[in-house]
PDB file of C-alpha atoms in Angstrom:
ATOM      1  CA  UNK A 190       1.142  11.551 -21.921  1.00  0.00           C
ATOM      2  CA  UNK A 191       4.280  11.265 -24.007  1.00  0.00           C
ATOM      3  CA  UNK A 192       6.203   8.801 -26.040  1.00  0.00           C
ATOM      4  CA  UNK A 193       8.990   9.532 -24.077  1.00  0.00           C
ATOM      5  CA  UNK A 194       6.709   8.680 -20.317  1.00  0.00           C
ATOM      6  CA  UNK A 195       5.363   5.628 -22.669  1.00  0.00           C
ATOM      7  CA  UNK A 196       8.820   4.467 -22.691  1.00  0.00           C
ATOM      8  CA  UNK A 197       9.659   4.922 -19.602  1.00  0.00           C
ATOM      9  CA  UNK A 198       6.179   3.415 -18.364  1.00  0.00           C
ATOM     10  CA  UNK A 199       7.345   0.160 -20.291  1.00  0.00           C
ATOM     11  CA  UNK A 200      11.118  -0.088 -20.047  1.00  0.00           C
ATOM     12  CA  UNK A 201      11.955   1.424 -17.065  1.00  0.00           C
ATOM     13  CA  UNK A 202       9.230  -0.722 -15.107  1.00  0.00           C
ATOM     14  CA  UNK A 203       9.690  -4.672 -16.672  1.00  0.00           C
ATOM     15  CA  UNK A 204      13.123  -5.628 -15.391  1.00  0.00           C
ATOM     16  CA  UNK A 205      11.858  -5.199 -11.685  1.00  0.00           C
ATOM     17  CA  UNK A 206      11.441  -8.353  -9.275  1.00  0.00           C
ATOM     18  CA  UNK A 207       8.219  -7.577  -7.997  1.00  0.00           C
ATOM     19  CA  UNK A 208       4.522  -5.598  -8.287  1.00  0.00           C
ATOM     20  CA  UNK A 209       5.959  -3.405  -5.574  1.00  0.00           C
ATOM     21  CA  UNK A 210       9.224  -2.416  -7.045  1.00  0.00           C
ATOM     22  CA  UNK A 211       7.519  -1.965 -10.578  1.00  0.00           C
ATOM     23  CA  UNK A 212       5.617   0.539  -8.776  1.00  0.00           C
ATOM     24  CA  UNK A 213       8.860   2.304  -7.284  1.00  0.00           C
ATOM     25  CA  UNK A 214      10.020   2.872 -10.876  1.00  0.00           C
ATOM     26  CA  UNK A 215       6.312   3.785 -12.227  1.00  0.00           C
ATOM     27  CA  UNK A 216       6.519   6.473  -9.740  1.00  0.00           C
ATOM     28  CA  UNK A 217       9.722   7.991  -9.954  1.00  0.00           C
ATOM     29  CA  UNK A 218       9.110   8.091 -13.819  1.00  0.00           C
ATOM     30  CA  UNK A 219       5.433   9.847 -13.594  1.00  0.00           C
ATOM     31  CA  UNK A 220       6.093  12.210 -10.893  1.00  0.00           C
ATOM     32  CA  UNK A 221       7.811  15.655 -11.275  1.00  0.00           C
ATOM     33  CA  UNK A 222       8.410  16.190  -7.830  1.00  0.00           C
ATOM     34  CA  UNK A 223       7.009  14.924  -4.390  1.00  0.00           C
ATOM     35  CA  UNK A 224       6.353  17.360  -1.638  1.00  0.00           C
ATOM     36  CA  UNK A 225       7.837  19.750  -3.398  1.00  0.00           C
ATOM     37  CA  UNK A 226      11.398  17.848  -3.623  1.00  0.00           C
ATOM     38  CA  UNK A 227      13.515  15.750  -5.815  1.00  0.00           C
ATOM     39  CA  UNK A 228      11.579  12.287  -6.460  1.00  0.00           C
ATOM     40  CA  UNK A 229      14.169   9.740  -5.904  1.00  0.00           C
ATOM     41  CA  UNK A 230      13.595   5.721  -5.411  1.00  0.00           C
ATOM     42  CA  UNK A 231      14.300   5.788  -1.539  1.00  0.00           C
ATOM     43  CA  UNK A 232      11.701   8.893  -1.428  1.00  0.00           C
ATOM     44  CA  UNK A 233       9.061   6.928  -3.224  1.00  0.00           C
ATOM     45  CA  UNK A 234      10.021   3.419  -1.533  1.00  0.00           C
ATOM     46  CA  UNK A 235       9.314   4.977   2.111  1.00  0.00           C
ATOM     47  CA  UNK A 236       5.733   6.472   0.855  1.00  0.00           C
ATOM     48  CA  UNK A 237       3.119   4.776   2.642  1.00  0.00           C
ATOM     49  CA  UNK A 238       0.940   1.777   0.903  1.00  0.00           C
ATOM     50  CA  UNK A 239      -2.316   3.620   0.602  1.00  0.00           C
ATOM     51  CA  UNK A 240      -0.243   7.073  -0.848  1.00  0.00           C
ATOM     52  CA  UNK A 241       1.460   4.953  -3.437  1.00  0.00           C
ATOM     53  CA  UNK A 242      -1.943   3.224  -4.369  1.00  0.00           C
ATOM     54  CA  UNK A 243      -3.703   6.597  -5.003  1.00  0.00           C
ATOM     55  CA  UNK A 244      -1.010   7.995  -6.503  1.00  0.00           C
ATOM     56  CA  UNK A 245      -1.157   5.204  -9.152  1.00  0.00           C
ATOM     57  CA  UNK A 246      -4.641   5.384  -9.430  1.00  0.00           C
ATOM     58  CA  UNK A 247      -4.363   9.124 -10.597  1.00  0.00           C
ATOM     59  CA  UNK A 248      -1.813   8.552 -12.900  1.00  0.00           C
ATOM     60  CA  UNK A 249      -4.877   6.005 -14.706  1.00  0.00           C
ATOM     61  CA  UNK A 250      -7.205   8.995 -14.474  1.00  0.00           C
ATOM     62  CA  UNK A 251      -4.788  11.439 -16.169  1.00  0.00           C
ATOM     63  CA  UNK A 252      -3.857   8.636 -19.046  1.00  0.00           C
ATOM     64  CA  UNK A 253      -7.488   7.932 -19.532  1.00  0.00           C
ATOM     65  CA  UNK A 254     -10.955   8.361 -17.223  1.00  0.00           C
ATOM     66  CA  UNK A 255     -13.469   7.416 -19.266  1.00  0.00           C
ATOM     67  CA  UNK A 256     -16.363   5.310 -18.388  1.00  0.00           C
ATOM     68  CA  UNK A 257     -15.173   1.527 -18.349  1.00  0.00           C
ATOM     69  CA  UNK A 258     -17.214  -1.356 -18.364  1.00  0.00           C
ATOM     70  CA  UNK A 259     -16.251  -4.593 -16.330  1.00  0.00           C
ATOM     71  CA  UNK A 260     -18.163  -7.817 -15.966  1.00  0.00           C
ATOM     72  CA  UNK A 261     -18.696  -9.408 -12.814  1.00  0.00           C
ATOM     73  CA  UNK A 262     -20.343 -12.931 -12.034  1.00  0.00           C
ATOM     74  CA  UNK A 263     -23.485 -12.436  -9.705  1.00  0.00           C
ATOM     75  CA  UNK A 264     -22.849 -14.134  -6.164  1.00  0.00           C
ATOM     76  CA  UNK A 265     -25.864 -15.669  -6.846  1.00  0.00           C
ATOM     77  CA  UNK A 266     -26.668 -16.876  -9.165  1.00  0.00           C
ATOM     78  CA  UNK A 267     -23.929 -17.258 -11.351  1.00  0.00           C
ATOM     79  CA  UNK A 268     -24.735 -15.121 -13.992  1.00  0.00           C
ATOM     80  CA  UNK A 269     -22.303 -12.684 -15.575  1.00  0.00           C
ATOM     81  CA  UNK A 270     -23.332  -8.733 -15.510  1.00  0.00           C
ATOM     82  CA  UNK A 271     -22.086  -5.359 -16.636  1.00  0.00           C
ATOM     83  CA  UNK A 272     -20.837  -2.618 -14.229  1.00  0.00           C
ATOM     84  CA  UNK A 273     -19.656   0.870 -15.482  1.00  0.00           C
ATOM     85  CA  UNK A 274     -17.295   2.393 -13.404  1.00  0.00           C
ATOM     86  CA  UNK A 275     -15.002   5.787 -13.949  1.00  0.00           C
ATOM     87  CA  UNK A 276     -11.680   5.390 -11.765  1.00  0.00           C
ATOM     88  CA  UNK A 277     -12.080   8.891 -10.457  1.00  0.00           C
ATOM     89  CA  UNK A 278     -15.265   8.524  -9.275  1.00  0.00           C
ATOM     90  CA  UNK A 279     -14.069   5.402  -6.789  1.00  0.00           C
ATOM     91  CA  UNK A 280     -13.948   6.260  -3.520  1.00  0.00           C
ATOM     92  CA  UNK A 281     -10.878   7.400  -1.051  1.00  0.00           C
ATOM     93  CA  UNK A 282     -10.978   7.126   2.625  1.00  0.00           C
ATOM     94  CA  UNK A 283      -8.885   9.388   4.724  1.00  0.00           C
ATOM     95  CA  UNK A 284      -6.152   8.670   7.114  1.00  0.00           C
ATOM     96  CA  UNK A 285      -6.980   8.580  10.319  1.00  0.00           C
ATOM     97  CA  UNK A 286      -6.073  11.054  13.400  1.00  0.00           C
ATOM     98  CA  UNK A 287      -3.257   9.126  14.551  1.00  0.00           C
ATOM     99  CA  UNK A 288      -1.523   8.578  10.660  1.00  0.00           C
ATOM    100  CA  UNK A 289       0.955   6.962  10.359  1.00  0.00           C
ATOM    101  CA  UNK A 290       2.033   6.029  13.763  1.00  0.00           C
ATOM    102  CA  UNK A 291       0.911   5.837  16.632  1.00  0.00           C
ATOM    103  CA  UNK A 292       1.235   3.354  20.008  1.00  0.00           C
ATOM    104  CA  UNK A 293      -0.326  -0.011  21.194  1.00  0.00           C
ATOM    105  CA  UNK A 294       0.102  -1.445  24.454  1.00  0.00           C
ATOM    106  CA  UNK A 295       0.902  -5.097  24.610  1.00  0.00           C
ATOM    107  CA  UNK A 296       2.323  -7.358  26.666  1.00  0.00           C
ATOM    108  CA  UNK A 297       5.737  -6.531  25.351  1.00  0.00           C
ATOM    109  CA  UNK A 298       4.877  -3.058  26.746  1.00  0.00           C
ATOM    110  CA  UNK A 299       4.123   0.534  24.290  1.00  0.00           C
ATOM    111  CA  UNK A 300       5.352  -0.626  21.137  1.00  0.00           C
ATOM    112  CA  UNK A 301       5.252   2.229  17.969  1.00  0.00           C
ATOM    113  CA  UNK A 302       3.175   1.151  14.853  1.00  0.00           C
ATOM    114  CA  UNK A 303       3.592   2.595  11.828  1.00  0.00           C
ATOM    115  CA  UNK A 304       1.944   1.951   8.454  1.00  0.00           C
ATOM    116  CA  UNK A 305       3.332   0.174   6.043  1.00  0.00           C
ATOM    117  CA  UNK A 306       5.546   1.135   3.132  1.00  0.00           C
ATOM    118  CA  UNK A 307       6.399   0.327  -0.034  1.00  0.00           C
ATOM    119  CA  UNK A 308      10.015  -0.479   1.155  1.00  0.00           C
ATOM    120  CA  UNK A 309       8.077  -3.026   3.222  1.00  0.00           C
ATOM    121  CA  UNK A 310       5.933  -4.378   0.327  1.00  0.00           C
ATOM    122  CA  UNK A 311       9.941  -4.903  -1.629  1.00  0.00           C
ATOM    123  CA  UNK A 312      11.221  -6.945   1.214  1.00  0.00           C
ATOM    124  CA  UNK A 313       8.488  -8.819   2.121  1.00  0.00           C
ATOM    125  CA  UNK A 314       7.656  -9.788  -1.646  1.00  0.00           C
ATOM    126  CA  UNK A 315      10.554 -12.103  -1.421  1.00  0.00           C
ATOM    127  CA  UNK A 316       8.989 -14.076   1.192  1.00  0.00           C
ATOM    128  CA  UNK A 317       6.888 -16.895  -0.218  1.00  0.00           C
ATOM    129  CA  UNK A 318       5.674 -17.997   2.960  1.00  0.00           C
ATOM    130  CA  UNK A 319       2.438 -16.224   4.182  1.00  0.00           C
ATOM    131  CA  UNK A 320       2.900 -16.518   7.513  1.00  0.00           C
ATOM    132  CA  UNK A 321       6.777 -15.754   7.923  1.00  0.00           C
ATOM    133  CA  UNK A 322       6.328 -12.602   5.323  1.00  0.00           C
ATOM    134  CA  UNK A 323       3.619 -11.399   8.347  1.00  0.00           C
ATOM    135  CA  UNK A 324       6.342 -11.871  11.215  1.00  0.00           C
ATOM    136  CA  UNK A 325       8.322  -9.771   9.116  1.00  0.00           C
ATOM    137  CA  UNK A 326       6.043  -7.559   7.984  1.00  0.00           C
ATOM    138  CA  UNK A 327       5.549  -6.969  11.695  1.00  0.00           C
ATOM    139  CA  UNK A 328       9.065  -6.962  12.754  1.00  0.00           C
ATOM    140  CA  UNK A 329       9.200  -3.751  10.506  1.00  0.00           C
ATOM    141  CA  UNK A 330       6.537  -2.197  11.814  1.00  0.00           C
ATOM    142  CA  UNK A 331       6.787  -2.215  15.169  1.00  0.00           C
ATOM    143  CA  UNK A 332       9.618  -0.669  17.894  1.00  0.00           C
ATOM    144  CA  UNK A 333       9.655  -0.594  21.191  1.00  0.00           C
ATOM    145  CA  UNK A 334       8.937   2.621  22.713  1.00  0.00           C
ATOM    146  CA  UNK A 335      11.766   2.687  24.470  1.00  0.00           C
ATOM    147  CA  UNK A 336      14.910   2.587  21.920  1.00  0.00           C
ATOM    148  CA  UNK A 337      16.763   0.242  23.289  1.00  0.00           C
ATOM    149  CA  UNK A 338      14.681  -2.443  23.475  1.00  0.00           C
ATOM    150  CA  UNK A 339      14.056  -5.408  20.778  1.00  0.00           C
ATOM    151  CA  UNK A 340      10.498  -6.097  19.603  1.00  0.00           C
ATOM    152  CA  UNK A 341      10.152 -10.050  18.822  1.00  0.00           C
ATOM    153  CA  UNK A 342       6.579  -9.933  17.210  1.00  0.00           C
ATOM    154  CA  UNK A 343       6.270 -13.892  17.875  1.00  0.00           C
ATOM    155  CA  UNK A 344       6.317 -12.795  21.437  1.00  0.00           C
ATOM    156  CA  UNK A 345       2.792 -11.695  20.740  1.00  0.00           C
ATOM    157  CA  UNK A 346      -0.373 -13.246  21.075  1.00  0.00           C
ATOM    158  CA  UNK A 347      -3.011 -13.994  18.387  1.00  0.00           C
ATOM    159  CA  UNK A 348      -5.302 -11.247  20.223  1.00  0.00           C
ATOM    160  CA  UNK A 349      -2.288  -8.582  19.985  1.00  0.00           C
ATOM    161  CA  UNK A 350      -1.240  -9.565  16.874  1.00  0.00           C
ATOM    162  CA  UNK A 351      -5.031  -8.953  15.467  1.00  0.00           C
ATOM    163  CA  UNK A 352      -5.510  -5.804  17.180  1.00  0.00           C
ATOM    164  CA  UNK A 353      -2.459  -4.236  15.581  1.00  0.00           C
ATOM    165  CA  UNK A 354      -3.831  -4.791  12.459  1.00  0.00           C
ATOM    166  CA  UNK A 355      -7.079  -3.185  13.180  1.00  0.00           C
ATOM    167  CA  UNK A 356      -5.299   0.109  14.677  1.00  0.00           C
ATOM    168  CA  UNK A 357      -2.646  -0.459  11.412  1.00  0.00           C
ATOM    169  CA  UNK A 358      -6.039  -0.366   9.153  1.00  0.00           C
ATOM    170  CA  UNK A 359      -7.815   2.433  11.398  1.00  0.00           C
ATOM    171  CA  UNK A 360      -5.398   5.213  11.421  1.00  0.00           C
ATOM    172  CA  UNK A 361      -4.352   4.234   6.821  1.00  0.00           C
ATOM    173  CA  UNK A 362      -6.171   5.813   4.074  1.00  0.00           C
ATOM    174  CA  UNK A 363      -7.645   3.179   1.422  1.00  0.00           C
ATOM    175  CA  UNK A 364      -8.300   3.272  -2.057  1.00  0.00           C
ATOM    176  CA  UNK A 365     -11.163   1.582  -3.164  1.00  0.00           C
ATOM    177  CA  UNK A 366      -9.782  -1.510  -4.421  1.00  0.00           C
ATOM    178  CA  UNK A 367     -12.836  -3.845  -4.649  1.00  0.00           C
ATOM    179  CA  UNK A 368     -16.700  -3.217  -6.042  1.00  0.00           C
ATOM    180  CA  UNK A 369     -19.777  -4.147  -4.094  1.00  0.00           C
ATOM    181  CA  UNK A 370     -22.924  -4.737  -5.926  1.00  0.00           C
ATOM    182  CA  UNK A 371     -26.845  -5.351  -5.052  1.00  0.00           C
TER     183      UNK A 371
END
């Protein structure tokens, strides 16, 4: 770690809109190359979710993996307690087989899912509605299997809609992101 990636880290990453976009720059400034090419915004934008997470989380473990402590409020009974916790020691669960698209049958007919992107986390960040950011969340993520048809994700039911989800969450890799404590 330099004072020139400190700088970058800092300047380079404040003026952006969102979380998402701040991580677009944090990338392209950190990385040296990606897949053996060029990094470039566009490159890094169209990285899935769970790649840009654990890319993040080893840029913490090469600025510093020591042992941190957190405190946590017990479930409970209320009380706060100490956890220790070294970032490269959280766990990292693959992709699965069909990463990072495959097809779902609905009653729209074999629509593609994909996983999402950070290009998808930037436009959907501007949405400040829960509900209308998942339409269009889903309007990105799914195509028709055949080309030339339109996929209207409101077309789908509640059932559907859930099940693409769970296929979305089967076949992505996740980074640990939350602690679990007896």
């Amino acid at each position: 770690v330099t004072g020139f990636l400190e700088l970058g880290l800092t300047e380079r990453s404040l003026p952006q809109r969102c979380h998402s976009a701040r991580i677009t720059t944090l990338l392209c400034v950190t990385l040296e190359h990606l897949a053996g090419e060029a990094v470039h915004p566009e490159r890094v934008r169209e990285l899935s979710v769970a790649d840009r997470q654990y890319l993040m989380r080893q840029l913490a473990v090469h600025i510093d993996d020591q042992v941190m402590w957190l405190t946590a409020t017990c479930g409970e009974c209320g009380e706060p307690f100490d956890i220790s916790l070294r970032c490269s020691d959280l766990p990292v669960k693959p992709a699965g087989s069909e990463f990072p698209e495959t097809i779902v049958e609905t009653s729209l007919g074999r629509l593609n899912v994909r996983v999402p992107t950070g290009a998808d986390q930037e436009v959907i960040a501007a949405i400040d509605n829960d509900r209308e950011a998942m339409w269009a969340l889903l309007g990105r993520l799914l195509s028709h299997e055949d080309s030339r048809l339109a996929v209207d994700p409101r077309q789908l039911g509640d059932d559907e809609v859930t099940a693409i989800e769970t296929v979305v969450e089967d076949m992505s890799p996740e980074i640990a992101t939350h602690l679990s404590t007896n």
